[in-house]
mmCIF file of C-alpha atoms in Angstrom:
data_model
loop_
_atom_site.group_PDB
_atom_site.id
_atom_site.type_symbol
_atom_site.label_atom_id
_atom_site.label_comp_id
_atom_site.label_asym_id
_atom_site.label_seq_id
_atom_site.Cartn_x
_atom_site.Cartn_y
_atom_site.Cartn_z
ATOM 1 C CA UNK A 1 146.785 -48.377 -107.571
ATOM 2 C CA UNK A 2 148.839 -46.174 -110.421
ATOM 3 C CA UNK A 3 151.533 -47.021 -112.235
ATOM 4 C CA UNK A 4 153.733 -45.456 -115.006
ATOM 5 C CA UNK A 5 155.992 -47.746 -117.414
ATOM 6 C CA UNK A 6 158.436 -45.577 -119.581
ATOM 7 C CA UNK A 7 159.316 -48.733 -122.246
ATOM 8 C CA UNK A 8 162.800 -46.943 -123.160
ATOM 9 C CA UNK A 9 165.183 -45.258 -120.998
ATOM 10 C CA UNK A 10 166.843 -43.743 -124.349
ATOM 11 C CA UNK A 11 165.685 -43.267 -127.752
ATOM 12 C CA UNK A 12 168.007 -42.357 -130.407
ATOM 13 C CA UNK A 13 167.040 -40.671 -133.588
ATOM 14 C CA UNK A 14 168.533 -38.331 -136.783
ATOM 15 C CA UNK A 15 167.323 -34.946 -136.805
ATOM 16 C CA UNK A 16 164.392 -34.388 -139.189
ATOM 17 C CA UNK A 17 163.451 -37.920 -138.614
ATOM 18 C CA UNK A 18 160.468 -38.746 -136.319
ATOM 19 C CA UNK A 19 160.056 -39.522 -132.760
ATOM 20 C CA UNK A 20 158.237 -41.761 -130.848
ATOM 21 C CA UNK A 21 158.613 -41.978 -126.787
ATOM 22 C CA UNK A 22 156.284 -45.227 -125.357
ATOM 23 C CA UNK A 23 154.565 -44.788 -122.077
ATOM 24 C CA UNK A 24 152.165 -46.937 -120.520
ATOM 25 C CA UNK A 25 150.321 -46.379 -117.427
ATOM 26 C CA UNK A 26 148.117 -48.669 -115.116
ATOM 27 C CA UNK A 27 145.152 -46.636 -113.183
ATOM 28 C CA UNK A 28 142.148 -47.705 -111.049
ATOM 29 C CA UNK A 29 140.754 -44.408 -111.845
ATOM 30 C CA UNK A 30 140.635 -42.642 -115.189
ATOM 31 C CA UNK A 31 143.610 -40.952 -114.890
ATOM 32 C CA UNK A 32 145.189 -37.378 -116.029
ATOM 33 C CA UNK A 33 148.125 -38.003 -117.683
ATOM 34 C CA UNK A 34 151.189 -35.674 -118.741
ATOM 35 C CA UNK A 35 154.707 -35.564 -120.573
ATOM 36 C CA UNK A 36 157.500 -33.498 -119.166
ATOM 37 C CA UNK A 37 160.468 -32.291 -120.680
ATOM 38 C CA UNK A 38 163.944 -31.317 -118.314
ATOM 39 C CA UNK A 39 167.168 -30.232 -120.327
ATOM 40 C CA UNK A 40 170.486 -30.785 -118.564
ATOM 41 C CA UNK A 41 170.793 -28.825 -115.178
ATOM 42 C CA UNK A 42 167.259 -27.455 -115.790
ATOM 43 C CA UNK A 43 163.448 -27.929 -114.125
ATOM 44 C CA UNK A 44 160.566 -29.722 -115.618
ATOM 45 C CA UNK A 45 158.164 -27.933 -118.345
ATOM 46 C CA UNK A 46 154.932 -29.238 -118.928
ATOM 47 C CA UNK A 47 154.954 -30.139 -122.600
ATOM 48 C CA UNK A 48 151.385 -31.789 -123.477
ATOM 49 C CA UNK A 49 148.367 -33.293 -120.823
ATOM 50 C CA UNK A 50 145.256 -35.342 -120.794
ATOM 51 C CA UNK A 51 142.161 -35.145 -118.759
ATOM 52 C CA UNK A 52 139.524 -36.628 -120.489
ATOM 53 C CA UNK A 53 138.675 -34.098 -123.222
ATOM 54 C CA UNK A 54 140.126 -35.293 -126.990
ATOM 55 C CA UNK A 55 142.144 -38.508 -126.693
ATOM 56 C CA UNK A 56 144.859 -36.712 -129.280
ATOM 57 C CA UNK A 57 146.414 -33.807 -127.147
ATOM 58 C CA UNK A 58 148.993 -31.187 -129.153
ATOM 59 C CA UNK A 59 151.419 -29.570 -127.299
ATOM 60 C CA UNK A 60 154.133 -27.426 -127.980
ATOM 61 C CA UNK A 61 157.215 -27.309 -129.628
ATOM 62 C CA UNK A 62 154.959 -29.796 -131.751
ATOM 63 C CA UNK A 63 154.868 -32.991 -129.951
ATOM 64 C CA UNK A 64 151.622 -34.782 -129.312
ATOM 65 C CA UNK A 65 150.127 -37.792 -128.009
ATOM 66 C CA UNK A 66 147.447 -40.109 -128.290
ATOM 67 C CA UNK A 67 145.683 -41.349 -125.164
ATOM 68 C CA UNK A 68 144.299 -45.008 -125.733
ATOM 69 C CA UNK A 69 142.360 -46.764 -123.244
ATOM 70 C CA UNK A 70 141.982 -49.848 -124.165
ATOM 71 C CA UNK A 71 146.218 -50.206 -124.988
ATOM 72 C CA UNK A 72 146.845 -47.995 -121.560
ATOM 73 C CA UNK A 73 148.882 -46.283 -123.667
ATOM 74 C CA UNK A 74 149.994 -42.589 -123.878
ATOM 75 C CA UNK A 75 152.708 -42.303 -126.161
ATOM 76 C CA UNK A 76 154.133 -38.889 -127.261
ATOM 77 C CA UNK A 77 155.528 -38.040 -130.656
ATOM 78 C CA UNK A 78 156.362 -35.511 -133.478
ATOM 79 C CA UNK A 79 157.025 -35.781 -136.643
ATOM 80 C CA UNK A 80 160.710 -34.219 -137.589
ATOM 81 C CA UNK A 81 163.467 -34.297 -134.154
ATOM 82 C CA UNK A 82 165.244 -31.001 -133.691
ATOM 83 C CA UNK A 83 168.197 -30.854 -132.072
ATOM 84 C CA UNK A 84 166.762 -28.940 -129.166
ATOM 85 C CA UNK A 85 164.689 -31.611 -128.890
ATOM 86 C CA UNK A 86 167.694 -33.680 -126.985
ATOM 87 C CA UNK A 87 166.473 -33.621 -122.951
ATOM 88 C CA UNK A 88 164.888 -36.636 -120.870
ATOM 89 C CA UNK A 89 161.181 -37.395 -121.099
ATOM 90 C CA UNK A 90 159.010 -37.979 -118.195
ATOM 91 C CA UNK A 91 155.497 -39.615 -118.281
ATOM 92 C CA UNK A 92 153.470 -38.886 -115.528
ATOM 93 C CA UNK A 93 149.986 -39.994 -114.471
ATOM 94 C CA UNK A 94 147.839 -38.387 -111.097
ATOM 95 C CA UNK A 95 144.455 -39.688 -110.380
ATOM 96 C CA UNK A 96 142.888 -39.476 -106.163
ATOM 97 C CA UNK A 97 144.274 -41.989 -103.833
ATOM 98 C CA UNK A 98 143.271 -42.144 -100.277
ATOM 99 C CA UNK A 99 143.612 -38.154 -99.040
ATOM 100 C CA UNK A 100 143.946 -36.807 -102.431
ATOM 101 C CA UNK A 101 145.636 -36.774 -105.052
ATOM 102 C CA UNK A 102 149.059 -38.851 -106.387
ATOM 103 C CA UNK A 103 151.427 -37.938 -109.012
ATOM 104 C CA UNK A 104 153.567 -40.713 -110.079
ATOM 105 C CA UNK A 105 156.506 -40.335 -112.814
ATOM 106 C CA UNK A 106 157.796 -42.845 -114.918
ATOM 107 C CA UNK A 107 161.703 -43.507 -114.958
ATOM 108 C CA UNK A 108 162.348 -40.875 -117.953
ATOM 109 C CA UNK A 109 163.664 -41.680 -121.277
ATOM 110 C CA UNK A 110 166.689 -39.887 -122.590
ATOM 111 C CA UNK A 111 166.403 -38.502 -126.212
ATOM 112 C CA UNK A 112 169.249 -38.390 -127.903
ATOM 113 C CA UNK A 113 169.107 -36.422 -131.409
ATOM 114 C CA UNK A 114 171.943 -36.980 -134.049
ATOM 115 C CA UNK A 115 173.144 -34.211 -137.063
ATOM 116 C CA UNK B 1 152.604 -16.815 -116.533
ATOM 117 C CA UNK B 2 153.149 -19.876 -115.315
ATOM 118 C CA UNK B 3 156.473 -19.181 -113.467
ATOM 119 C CA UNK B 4 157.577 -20.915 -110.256
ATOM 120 C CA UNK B 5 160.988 -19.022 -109.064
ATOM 121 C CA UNK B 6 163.290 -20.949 -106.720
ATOM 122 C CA UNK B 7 166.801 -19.698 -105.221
ATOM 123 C CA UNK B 8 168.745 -19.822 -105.031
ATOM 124 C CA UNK B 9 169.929 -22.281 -108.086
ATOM 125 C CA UNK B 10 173.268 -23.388 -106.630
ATOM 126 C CA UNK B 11 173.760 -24.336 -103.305
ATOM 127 C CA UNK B 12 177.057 -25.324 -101.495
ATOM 128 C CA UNK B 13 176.871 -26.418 -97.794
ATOM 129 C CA UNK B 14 178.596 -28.343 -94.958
ATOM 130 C CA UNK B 15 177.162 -31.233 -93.010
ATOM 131 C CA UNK B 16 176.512 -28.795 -90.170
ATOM 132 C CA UNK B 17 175.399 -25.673 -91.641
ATOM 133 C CA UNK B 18 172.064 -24.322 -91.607
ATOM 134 C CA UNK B 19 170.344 -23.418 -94.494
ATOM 135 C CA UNK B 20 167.242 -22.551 -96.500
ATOM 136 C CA UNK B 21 165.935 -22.986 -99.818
ATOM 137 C CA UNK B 22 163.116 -20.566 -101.279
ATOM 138 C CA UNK B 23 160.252 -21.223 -103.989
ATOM 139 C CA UNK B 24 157.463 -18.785 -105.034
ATOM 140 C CA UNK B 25 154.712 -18.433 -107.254
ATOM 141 C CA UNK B 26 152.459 -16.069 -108.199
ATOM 142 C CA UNK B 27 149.299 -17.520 -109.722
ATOM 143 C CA UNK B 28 147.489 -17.827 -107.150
ATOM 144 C CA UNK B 29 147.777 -21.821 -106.905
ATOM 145 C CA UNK B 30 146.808 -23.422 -103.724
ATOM 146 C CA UNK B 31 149.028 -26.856 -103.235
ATOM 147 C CA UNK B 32 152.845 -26.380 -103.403
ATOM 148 C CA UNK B 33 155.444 -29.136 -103.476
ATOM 149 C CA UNK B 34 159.107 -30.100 -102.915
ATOM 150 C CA UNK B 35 160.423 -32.815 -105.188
ATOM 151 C CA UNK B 36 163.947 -34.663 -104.594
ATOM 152 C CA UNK B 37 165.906 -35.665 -107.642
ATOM 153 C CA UNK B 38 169.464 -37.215 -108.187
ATOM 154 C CA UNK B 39 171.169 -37.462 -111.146
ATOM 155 C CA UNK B 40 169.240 -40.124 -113.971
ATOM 156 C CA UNK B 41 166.104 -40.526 -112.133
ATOM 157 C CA UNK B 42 163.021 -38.909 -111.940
ATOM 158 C CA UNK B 43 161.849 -36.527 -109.623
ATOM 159 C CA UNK B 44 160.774 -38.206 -106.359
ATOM 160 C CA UNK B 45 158.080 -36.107 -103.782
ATOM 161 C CA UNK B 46 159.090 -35.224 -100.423
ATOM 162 C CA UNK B 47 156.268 -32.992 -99.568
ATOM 163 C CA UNK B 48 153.128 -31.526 -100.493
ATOM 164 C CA UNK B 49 151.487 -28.682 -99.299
ATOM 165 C CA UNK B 50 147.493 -27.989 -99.441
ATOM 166 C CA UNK B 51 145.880 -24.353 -98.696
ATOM 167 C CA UNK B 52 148.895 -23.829 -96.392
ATOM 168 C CA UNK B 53 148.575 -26.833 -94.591
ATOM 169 C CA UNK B 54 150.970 -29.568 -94.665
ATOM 170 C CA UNK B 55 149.259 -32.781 -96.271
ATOM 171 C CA UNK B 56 151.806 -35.103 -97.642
ATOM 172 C CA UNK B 57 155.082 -35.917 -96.000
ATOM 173 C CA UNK B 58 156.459 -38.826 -98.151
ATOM 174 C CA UNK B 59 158.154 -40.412 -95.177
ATOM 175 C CA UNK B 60 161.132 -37.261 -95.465
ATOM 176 C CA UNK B 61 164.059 -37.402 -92.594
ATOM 177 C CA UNK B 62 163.706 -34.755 -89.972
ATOM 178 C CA UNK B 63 166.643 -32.506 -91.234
ATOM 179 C CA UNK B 64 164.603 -31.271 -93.840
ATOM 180 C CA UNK B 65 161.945 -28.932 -92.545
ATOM 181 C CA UNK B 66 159.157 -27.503 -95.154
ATOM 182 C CA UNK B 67 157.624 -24.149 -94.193
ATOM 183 C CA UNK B 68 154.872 -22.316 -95.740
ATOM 184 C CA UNK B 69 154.601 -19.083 -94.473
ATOM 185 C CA UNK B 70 151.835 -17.827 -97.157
ATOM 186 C CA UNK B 71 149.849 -18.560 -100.221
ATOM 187 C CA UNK B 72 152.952 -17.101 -102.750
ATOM 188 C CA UNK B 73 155.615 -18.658 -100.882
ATOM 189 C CA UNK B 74 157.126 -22.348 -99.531
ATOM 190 C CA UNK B 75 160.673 -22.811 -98.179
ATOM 191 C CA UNK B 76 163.014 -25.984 -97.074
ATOM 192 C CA UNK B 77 164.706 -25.338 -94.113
ATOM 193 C CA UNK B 78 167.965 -27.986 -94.288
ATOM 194 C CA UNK B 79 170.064 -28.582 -91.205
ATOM 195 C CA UNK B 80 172.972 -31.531 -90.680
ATOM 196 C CA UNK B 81 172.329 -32.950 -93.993
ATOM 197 C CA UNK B 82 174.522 -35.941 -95.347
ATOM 198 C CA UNK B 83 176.548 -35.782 -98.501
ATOM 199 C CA UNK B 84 173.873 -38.051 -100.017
ATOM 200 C CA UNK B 85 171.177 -35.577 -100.100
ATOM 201 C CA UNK B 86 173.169 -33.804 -102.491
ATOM 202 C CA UNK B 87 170.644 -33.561 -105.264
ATOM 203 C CA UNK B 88 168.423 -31.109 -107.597
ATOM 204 C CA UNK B 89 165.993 -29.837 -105.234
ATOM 205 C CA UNK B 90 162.554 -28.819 -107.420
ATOM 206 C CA UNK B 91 159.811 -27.032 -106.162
ATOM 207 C CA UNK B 92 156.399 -27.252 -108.302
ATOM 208 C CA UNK B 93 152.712 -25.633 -107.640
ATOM 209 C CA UNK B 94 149.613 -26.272 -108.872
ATOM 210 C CA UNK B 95 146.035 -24.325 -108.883
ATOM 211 C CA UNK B 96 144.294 -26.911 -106.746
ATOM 212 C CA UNK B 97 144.417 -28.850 -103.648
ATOM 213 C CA UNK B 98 144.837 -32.605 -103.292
ATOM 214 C CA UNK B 99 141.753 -32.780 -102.070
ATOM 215 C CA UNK B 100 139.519 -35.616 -103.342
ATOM 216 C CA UNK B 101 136.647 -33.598 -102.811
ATOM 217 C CA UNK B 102 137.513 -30.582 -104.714
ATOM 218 C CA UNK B 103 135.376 -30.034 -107.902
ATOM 219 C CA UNK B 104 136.939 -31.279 -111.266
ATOM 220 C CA UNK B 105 140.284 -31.712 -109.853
ATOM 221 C CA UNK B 106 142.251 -33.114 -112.830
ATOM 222 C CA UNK B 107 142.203 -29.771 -114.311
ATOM 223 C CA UNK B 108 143.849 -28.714 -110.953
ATOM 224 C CA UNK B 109 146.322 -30.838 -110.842
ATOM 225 C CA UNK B 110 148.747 -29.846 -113.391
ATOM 226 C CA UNK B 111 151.632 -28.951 -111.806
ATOM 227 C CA UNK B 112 154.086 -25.914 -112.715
ATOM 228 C CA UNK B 113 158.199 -26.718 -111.853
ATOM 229 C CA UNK B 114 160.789 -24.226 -110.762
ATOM 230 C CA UNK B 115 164.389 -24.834 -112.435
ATOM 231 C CA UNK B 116 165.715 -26.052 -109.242
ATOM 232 C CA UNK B 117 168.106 -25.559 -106.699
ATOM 233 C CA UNK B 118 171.524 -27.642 -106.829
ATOM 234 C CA UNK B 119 172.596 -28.669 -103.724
ATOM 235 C CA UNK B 120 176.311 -29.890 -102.971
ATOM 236 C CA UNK B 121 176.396 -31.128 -99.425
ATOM 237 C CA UNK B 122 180.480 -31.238 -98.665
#
């Protein structure tokens, strides 16, 4: 069974400050894991993912995240919010259930960035 | 590119109308989905669709009616709809299938997202 936990549903922070967005996931499998990003009124863009290869994934507009196994954990951050930055957050985890694959996303978590 | 192109973005429609929403891709993926999502939640799957083949249907009421007519293209056929599936309807794709048995899959499974259709149901 899968699972995605999204700790906040908003985070507030100052711009030029840092970020932190928690995410834990539960997985039978070792699972591939992903952060989304969706501004108002818009779709989903793929911002960072895991799938085995370096537990530290970079992805753009300069957020990463650290993949740790033994915390379940798959927190994203970056160092210094942007205004831009302000759009909900999705964690996501897929891994192969019975006839293929599942995607599951966590609740979101609304960033809110401050002048 | 990684572009998925859905239309059309806006939507208005009346409990009896017929209508159709359209998504498209051109990378050559091979599973294509339609996601359901209302205001302050996240997206929530309706149907998935493998080499052409309809594999997941997440349980969806009859009145919506997935189609996909080729590789490129998947559409959502919506008849008598209530005012409750008013919603952001998002369309994603992805290279591979969901097919346990396809080789590495989790590289597959990253999944590209139109920016949506809005749909007012009046």
């Amino acid at each position: 069974a899968q699972s995605v936990t999204q700790l906040d549903s908003h985070v507030s922070v100052s711009e030029g400050t840092p970020v932190l967005l928690r995410c834990n996931y539960s997985s039978s499998y070792s699972p591939s894991l992903f952060w989304y990003v969706q501004h108002p009124n818009k779709g989903l863009q793929l911002l960072l993912k895991y799938t085995s290869a370096a537990t530290l994934v970079k992805g753009i507009n300069g957020f990463e995240a650290e993949f740790k196994k033994s915390e379940t954990s798959f927190h994203l951050t970056k160092p210094s919010a942007h205004m831009s930055d302000a759009a909900e957050y999705f964690c996501v985890v897929s891994g192969p259930y019975t006839g293929g694959f599942k995607t599951i996303f966590g609740a979101g978590t609304r960033l809110f960035v401050k002048a | 590119d990684t572009e998925v192109t859905q239309t059309p973005k806006h939507l208005v429609m009346g409990m009896t109308n017929k209508k159709s929403l359209k998504c498209e891709q051109h990378m050559g993926h091979r599973a294509m989905y339609w996601y359901k999502q209302k205001a302050k939640k996240p997206p929530e799957l309706m149907f998935v669709y493998s080499y052409e083949k309809l594999s997941i249907n997440e349980s969806v009421p009859s009145r919506f009616s997935p189609e996909c007519p080729n590789s490129s293209l998947l559409n959502l056929h919506l008849h008598a709809l209530q005012p409750e599936d008013s919603a952001l309807y998002l369309c994603a794709s992805s290279q591979g299938s969901t097919a346990r048995t396809d080789p590495d899959p989790r590289f597959k499974n990253i999944q590209y997202f139109g920016a949506g259709t809005r749909l007012s149901v009046l």
